[in-house]
PDB file of C-alpha atoms in Angstrom:
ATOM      1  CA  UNK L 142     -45.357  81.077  69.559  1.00 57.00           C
ATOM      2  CA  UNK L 143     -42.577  79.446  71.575  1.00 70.00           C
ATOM      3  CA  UNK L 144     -41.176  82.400  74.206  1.00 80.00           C
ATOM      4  CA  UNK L 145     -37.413  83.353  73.148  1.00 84.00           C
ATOM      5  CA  UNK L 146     -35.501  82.862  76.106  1.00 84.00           C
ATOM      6  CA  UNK L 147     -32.586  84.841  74.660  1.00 87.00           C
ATOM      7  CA  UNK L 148     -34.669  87.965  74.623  1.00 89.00           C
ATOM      8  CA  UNK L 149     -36.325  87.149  78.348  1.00 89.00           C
ATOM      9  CA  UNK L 150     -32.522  87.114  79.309  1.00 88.00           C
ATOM     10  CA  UNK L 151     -32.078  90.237  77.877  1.00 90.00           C
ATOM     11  CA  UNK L 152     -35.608  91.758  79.381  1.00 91.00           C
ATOM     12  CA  UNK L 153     -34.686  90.812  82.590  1.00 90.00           C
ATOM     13  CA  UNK L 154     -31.521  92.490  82.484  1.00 90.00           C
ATOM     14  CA  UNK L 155     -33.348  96.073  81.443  1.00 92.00           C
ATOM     15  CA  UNK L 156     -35.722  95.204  84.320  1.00 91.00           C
ATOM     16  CA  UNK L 157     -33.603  94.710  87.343  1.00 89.00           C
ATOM     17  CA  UNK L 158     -31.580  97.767  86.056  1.00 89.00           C
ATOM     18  CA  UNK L 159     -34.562 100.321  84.410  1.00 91.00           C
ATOM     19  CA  UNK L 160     -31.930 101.423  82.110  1.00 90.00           C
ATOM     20  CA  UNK L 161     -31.627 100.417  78.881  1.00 91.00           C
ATOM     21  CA  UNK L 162     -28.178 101.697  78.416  1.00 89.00           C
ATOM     22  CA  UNK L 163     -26.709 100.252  81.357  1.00 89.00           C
ATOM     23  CA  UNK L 164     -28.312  96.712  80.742  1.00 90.00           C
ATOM     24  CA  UNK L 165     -26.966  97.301  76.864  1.00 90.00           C
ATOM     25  CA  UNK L 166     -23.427  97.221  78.548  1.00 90.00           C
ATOM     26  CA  UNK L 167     -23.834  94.072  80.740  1.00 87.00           C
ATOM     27  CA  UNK L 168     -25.121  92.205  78.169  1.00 88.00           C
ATOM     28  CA  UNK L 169     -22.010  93.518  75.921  1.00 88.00           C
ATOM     29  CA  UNK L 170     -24.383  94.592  73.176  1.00 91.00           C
ATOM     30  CA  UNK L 171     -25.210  98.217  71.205  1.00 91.00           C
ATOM     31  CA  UNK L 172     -28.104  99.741  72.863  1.00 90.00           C
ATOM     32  CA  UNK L 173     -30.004 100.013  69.632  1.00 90.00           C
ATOM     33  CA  UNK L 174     -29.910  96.075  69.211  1.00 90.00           C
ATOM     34  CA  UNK L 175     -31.008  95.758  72.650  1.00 91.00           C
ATOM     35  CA  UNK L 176     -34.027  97.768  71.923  1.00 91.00           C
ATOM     36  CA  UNK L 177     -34.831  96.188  68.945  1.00 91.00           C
ATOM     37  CA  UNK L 178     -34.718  92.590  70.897  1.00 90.00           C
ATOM     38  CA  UNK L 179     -37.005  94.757  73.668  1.00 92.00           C
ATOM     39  CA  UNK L 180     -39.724  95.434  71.095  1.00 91.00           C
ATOM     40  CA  UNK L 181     -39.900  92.403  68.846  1.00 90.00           C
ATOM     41  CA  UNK L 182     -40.435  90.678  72.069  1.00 91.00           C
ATOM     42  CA  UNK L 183     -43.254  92.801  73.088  1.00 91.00           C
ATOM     43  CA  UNK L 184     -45.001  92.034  69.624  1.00 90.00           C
ATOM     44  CA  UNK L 185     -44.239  88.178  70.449  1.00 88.00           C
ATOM     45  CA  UNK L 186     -46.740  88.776  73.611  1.00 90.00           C
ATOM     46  CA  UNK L 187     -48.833  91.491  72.305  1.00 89.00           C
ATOM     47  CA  UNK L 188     -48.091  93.954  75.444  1.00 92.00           C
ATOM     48  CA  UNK L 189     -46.195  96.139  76.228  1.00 93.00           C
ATOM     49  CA  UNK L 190     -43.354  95.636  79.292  1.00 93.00           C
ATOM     50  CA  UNK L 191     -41.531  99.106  79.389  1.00 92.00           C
ATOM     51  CA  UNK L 192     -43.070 102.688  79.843  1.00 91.00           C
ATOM     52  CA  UNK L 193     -40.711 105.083  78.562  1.00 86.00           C
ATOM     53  CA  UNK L 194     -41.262 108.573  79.157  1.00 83.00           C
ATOM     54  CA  UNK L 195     -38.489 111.839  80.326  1.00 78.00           C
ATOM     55  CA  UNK L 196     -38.385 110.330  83.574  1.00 78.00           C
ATOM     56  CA  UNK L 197     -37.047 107.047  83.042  1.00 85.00           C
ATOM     57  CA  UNK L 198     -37.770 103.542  82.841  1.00 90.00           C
ATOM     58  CA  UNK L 199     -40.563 101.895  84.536  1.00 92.00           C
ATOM     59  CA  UNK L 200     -42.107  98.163  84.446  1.00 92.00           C
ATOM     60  CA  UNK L 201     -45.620  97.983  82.876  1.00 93.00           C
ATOM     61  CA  UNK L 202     -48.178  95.873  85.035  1.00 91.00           C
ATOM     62  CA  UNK L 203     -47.295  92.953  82.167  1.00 91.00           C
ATOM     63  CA  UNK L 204     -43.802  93.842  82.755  1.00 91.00           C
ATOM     64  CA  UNK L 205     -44.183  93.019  86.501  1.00 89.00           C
ATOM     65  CA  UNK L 206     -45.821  89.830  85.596  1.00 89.00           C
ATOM     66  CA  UNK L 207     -43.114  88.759  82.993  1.00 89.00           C
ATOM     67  CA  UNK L 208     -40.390  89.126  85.597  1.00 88.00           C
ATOM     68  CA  UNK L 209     -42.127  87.389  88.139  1.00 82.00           C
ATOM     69  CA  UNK L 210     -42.596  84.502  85.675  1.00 81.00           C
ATOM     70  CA  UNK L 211     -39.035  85.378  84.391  1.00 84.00           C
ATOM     71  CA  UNK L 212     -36.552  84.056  87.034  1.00 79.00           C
ATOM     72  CA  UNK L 213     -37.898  80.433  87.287  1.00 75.00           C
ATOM     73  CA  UNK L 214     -38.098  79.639  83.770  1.00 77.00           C
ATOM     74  CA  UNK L 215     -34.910  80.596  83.335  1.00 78.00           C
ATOM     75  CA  UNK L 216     -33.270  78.856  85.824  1.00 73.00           C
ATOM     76  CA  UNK L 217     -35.176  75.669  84.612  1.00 71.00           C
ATOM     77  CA  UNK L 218     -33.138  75.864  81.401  1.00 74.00           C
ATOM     78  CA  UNK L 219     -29.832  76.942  82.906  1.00 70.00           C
ATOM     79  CA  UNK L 220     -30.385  73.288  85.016  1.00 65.00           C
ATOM     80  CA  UNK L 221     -31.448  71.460  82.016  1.00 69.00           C
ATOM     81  CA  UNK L 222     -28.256  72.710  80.909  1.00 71.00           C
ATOM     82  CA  UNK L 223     -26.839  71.382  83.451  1.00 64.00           C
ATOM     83  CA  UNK L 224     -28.124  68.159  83.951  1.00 60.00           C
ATOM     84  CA  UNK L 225     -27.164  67.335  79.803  1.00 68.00           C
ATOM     85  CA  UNK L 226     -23.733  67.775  81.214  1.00 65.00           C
ATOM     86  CA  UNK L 227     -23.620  65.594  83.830  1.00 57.00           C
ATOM     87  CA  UNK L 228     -25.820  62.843  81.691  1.00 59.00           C
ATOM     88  CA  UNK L 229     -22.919  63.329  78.987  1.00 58.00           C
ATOM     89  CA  UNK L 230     -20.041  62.741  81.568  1.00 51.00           C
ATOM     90  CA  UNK L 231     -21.446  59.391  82.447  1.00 50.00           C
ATOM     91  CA  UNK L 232     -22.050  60.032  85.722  1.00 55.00           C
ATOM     92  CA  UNK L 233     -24.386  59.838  88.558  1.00 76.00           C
ATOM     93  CA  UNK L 234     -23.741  62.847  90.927  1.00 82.00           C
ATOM     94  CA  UNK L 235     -26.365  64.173  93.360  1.00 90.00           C
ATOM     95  CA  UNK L 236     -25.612  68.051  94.794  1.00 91.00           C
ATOM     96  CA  UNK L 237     -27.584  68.348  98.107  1.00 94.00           C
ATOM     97  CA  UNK L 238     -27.927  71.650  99.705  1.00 94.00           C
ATOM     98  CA  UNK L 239     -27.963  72.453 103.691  1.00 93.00           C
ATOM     99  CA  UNK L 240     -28.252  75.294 105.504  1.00 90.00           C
ATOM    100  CA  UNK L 241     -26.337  75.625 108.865  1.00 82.00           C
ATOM    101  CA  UNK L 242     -27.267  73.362 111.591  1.00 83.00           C
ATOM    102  CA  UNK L 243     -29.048  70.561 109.658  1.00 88.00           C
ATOM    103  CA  UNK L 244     -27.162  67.402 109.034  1.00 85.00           C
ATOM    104  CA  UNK L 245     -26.748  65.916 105.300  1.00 88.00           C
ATOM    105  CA  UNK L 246     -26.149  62.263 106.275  1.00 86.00           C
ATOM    106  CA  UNK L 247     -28.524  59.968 107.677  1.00 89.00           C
ATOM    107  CA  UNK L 248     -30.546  60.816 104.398  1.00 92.00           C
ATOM    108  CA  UNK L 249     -27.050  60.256 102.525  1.00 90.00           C
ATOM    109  CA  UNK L 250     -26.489  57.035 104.071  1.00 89.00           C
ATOM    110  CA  UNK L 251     -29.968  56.041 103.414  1.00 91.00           C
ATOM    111  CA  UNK L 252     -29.636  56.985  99.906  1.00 93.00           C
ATOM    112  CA  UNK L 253     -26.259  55.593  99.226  1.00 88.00           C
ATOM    113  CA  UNK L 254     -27.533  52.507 100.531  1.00 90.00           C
ATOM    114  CA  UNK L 255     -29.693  52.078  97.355  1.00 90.00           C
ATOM    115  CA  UNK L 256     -27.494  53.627  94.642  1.00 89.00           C
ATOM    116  CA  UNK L 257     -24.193  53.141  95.645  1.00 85.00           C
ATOM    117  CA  UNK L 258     -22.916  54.166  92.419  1.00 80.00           C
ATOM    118  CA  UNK L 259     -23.816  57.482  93.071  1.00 84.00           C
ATOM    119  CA  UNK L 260     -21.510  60.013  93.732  1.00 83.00           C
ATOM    120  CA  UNK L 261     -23.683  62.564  96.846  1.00 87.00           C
ATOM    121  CA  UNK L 262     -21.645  66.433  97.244  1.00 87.00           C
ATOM    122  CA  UNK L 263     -23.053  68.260  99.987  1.00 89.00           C
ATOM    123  CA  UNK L 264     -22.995  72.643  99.208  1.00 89.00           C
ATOM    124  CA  UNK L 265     -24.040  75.076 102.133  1.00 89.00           C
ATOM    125  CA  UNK L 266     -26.110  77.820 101.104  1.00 91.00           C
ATOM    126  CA  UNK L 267     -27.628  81.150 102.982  1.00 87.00           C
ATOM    127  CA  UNK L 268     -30.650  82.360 103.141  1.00 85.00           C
ATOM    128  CA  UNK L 269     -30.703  84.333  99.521  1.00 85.00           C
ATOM    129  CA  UNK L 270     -29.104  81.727  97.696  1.00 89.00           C
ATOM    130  CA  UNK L 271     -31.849  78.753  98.887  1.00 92.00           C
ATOM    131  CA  UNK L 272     -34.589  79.202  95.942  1.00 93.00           C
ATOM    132  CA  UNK L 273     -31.599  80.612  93.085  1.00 91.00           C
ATOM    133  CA  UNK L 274     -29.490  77.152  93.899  1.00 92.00           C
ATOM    134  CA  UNK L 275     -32.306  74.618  93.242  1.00 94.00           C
ATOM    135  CA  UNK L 276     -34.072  76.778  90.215  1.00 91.00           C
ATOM    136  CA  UNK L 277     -30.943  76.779  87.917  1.00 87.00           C
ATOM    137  CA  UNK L 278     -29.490  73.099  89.314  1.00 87.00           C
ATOM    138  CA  UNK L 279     -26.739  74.553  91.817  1.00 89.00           C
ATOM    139  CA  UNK L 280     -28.404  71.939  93.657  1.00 93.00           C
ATOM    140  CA  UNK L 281     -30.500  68.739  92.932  1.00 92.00           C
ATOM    141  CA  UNK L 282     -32.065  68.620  96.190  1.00 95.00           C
ATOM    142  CA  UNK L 283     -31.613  70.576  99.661  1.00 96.00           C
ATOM    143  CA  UNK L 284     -32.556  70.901 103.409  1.00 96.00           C
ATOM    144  CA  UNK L 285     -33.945  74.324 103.410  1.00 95.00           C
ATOM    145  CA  UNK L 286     -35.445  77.020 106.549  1.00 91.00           C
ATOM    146  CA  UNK L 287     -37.768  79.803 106.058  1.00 85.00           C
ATOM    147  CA  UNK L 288     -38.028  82.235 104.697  1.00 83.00           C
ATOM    148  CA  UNK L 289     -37.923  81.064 100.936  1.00 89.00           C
ATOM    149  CA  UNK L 290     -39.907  82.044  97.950  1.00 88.00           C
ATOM    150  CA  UNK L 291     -41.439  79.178  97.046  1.00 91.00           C
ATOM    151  CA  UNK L 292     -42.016  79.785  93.811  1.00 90.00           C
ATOM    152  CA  UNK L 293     -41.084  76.701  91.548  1.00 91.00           C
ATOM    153  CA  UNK L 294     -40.935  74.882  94.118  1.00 94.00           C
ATOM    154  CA  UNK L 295     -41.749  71.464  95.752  1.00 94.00           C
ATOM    155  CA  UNK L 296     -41.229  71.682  99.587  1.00 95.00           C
ATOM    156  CA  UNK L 297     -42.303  69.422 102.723  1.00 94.00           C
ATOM    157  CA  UNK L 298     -41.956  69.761 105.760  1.00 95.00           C
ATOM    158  CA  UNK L 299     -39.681  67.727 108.050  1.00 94.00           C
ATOM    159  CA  UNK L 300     -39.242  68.748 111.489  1.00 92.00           C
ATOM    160  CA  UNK L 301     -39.072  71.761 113.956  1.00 92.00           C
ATOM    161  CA  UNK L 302     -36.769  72.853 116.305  1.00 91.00           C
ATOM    162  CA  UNK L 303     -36.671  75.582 118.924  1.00 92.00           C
ATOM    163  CA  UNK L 304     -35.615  79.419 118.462  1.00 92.00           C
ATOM    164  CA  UNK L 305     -33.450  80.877 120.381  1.00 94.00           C
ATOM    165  CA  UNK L 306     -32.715  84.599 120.919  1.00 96.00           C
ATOM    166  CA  UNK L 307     -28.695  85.451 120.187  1.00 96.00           C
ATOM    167  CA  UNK L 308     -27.201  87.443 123.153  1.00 97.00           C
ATOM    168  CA  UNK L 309     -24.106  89.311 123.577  1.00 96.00           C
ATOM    169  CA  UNK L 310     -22.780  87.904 126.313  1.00 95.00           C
ATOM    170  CA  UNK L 311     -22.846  90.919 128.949  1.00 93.00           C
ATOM    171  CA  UNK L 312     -26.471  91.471 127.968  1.00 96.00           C
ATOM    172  CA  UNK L 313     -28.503  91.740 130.683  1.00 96.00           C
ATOM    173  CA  UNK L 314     -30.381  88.443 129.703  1.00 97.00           C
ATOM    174  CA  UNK L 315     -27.394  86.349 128.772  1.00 96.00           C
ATOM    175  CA  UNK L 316     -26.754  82.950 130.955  1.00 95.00           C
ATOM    176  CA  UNK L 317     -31.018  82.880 131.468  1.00 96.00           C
ATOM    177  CA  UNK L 318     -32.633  79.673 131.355  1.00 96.00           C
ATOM    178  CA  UNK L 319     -35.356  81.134 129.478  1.00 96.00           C
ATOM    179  CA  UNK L 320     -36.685  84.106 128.098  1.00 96.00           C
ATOM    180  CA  UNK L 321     -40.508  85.520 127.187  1.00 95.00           C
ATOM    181  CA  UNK L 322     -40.610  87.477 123.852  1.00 92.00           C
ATOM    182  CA  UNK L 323     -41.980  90.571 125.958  1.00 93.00           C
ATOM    183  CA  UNK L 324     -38.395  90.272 127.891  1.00 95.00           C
ATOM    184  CA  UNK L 325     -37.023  91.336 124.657  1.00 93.00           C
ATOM    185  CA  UNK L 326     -39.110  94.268 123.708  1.00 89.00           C
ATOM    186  CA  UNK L 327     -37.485  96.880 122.541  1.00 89.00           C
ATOM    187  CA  UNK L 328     -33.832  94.965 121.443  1.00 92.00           C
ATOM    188  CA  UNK L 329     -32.827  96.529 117.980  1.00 91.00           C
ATOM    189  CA  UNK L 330     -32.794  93.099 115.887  1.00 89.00           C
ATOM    190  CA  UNK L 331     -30.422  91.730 113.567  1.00 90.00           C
ATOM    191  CA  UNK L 332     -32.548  89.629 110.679  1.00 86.00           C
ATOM    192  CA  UNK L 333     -31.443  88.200 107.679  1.00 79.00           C
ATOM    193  CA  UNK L 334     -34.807  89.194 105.670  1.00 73.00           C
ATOM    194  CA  UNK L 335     -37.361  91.993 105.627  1.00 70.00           C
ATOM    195  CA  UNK L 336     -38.267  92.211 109.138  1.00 68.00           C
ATOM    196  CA  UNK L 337     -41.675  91.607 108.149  1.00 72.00           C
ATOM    197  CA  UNK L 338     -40.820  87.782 108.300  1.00 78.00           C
ATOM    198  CA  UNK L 339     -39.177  88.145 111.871  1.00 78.00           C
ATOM    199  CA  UNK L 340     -40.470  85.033 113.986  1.00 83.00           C
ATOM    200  CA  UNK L 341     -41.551  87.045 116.805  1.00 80.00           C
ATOM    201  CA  UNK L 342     -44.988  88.652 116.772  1.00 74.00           C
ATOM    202  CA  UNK L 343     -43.625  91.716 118.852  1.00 73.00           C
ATOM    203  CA  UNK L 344     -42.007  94.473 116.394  1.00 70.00           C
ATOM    204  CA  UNK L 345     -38.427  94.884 117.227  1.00 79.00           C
ATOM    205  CA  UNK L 346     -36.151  98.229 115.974  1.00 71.00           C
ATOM    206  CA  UNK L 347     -34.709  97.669 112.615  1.00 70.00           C
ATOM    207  CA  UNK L 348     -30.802  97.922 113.651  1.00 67.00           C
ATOM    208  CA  UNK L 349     -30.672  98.503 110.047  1.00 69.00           C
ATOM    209  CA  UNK L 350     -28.189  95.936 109.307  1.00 75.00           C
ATOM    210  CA  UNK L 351     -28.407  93.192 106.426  1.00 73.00           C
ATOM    211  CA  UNK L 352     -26.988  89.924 106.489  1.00 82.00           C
ATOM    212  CA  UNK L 353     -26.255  87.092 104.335  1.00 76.00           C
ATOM    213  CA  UNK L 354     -24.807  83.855 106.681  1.00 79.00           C
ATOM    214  CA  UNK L 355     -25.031  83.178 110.317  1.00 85.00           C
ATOM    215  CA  UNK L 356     -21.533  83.901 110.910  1.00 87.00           C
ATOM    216  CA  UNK L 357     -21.702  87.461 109.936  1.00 89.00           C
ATOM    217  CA  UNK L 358     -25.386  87.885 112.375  1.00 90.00           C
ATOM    218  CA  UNK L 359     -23.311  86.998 114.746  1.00 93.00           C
ATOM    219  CA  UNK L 360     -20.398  89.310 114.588  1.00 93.00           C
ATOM    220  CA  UNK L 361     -22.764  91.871 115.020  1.00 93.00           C
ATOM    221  CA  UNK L 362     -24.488  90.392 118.007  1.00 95.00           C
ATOM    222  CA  UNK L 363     -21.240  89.973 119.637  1.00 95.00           C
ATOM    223  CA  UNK L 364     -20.576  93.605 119.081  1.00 94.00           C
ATOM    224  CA  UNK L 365     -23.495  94.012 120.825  1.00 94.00           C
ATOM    225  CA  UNK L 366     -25.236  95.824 117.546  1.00 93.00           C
ATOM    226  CA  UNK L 367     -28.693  93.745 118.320  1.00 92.00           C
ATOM    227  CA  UNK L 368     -30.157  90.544 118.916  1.00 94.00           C
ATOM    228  CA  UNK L 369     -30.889  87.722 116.561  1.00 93.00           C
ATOM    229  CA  UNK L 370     -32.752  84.609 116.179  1.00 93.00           C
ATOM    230  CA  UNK L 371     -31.447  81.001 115.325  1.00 92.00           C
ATOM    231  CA  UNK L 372     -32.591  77.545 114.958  1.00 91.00           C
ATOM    232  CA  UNK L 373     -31.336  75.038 118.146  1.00 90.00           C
ATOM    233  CA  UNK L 374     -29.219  72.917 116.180  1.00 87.00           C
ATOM    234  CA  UNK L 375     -27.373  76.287 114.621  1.00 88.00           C
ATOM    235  CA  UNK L 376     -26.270  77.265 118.172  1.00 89.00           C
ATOM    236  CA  UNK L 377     -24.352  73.938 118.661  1.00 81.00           C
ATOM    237  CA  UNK L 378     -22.499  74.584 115.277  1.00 79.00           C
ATOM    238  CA  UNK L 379     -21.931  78.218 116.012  1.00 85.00           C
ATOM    239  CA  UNK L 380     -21.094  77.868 119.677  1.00 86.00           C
ATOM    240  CA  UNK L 381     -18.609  81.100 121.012  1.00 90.00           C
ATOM    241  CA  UNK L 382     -17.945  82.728 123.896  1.00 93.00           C
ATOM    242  CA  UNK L 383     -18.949  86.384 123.538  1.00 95.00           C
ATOM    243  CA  UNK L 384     -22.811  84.515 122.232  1.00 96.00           C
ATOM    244  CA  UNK L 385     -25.089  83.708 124.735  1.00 97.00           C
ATOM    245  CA  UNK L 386     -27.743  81.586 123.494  1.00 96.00           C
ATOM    246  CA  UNK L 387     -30.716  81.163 125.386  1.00 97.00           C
ATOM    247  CA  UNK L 388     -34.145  79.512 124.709  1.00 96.00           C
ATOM    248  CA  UNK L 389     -37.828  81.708 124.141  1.00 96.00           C
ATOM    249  CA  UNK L 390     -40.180  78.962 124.574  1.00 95.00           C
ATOM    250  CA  UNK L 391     -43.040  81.052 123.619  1.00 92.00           C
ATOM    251  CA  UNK L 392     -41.960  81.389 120.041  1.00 92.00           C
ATOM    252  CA  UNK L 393     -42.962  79.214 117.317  1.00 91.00           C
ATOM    253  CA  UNK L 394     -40.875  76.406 116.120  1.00 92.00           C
ATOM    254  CA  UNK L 395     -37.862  76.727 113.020  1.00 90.00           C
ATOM    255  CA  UNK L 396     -39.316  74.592 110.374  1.00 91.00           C
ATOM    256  CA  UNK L 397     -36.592  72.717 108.409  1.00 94.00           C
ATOM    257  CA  UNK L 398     -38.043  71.884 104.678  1.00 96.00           C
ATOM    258  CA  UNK L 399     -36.349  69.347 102.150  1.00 96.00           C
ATOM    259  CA  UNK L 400     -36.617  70.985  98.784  1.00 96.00           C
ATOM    260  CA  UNK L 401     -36.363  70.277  94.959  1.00 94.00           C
ATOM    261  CA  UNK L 402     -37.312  72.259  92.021  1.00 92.00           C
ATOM    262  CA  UNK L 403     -41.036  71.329  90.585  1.00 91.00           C
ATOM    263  CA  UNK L 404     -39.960  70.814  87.780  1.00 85.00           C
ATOM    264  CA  UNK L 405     -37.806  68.150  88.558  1.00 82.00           C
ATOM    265  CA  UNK L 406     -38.516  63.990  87.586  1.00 81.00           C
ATOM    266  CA  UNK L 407     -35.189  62.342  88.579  1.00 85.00           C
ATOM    267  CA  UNK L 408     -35.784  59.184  89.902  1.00 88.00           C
ATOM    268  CA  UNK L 409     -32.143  59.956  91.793  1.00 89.00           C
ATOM    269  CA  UNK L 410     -33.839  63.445  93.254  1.00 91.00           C
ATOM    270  CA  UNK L 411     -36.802  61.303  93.998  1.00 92.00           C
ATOM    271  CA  UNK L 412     -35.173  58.785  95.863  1.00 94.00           C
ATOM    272  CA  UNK L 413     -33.283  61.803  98.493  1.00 94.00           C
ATOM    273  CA  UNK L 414     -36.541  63.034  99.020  1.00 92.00           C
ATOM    274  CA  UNK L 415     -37.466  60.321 100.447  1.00 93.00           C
ATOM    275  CA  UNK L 416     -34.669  59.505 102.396  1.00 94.00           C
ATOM    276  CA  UNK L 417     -34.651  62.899 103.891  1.00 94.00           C
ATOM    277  CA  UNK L 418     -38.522  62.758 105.005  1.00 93.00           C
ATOM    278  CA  UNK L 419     -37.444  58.686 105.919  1.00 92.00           C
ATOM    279  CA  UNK L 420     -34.468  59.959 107.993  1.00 90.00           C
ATOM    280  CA  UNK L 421     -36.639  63.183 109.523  1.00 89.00           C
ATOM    281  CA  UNK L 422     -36.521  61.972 113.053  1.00 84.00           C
ATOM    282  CA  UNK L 423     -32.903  61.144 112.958  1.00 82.00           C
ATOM    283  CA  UNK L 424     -31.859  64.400 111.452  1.00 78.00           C
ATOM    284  CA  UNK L 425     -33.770  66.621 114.052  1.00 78.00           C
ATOM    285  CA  UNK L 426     -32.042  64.361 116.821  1.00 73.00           C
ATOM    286  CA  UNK L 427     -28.337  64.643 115.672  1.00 60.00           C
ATOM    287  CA  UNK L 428     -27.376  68.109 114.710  1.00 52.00           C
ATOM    288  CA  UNK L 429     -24.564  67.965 116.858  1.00 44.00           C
ATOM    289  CA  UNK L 430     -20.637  68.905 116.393  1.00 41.00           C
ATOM    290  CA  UNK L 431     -20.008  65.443 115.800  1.00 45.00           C
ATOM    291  CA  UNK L 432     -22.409  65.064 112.665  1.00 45.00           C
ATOM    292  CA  UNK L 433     -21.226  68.563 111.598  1.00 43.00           C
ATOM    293  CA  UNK L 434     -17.727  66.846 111.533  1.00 47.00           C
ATOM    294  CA  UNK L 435     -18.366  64.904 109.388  1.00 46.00           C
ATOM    295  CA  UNK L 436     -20.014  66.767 106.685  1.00 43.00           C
ATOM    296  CA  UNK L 437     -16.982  69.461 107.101  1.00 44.00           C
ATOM    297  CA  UNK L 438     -14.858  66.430 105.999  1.00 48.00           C
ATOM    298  CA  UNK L 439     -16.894  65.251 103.043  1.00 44.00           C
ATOM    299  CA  UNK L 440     -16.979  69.200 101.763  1.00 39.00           C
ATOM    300  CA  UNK L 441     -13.394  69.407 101.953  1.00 42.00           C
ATOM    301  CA  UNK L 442     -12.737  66.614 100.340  1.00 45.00           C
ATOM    302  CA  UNK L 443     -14.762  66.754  97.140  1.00 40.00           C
ATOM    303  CA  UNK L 444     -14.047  70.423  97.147  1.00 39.00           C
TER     304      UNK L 444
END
């Protein structure tokens, strides 16, 4: 029995909302047909995803397992999707995802270099958006930090950096050479994530604030909201003058990742994957303004 991704489409939609009739409208179809899809896709797997009862909607333990497995298989054929496009155009086109700080071209140039037919776009992503953007071919390839679910996923590792705490700059600690983590006990933190995947081991008050990019972490820094975290080559990019940035050598490394779905078996994808672990030692060395420059420029211009 081959697994109807029309009806997973339409199962993950009751699932992320628990409501049938408020999925029914998303999905622009009667609630009775969506029920009907519900079912006949629970006798397709022989369990049962949905307990309905007077109190709601709830996931079954099979449920839980189908949407796990849910997400990645359909953003496999979304990409496939995709990728039949692109084939049909004719063209050779490689999207290449970075997050802030970590430079896109001495693995471009590299790359280039040996297809230069190809046409490379660069596209920033945050933090949520890293996994989404190479499952359903946003991206080919990408230059990726933790935390990331995995899932789907091929990653290796390419290099480390250091961490440095984000200061206001009339905190009491800004302008240090250095701090310890224990000098920051007790700062209310700033995190892009569930704290649980803070990078340092010393529990910090949740300020209770949720961000998406570095540019919005730091706004609240600046206010002087809480303290943050970022990778050495994101302070250069993001340097201001109400953020203090100073170094906590006691932390453990950012680990930058290059990243492509598992799925994948481009030749093209292959080929950037190993320019980026080729290039590894350059990139770590050159996230500077200049290098940022330069990928601004290539952005802009392919829009």
């Amino acid at each position: 029995m081959d697994l109807d991704l029309r009806k997973l489409r339409y199962f993950v939609a009751v699932a992320d909302r628990l409501h049938f009739g408020r999925a029914a409208e998303e999905l622009h179809i009667a609630q009775p047909a969506l029920s009907r899809q519900i079912r006949a896709l629970e006798q397709d797997l022989g369990a049962s995803l949905f307990t309905r009862d007077s109190h709601g909607v709830t996931l079954t333990d099979a449920g839980r397992q189908l949407l796990d497995d849910a997400g990645p298989l359909l953003a496999s054929a979304h990409a496939v999707r995709r990728r039949v496009s692109v084939a049909e155009r004719g063209g050779q086109r490689l999207v290449v995802g970075f997050r802030a700080g970590i430079p896109v071209i001495p693995a471009t140039r590299v790359f280039e270099a040996r297809h230069p037919d190809a046409v490379v776009d660069v596209q920033r992503m945050e933090w949520d958006d890293q996994a989404p953007m190479l499952l359903d071919g946003r991206v080919d390839v990408a230059y990726v930090r933790l935390p990331i679910d995995d899932t789907g996923l091929r990653l290796t590792p390419l290099y480390t950096e250091p961490l440095m705490v984000a200061l206001p700059m009339g905190h009491r600690l800004a302008g240090k050479a250095e701090v310890t983590e224990a000098d920051l006990a007790g700062e209310p933190l700033i995190w892009h994530a569930d704290t649980s995947t803070q990078p340092t081991r010393r529990p910090h008050p949740d300020s209770g604030l949720r961000v998406r990019g570095v540019e919005e972490k730091l706004e609240h820094v600046a206010a002087g909201r809480g303290i943050s975290f970022v990778g050495r080559s994101e302070t250069v990019f993001y340097s201001r003058p109400d953020i203090s940035y100073v170094p906590v050598p006691d932390l453990a490394p950012d680990q930058v990742f290059v990243a492509m779905a598992a799925s994948r078996t481009s030749p093209l994808v292959n080929d950037f994957f190993a320019a980026a672990q080729a290039t590894a030692e350059i990139t770590a060395e050159c996230g500077n303004y200049e290098m940022w420059q330069i990928v601004n420029d290539t952005v802009s211009k392919r829009g």
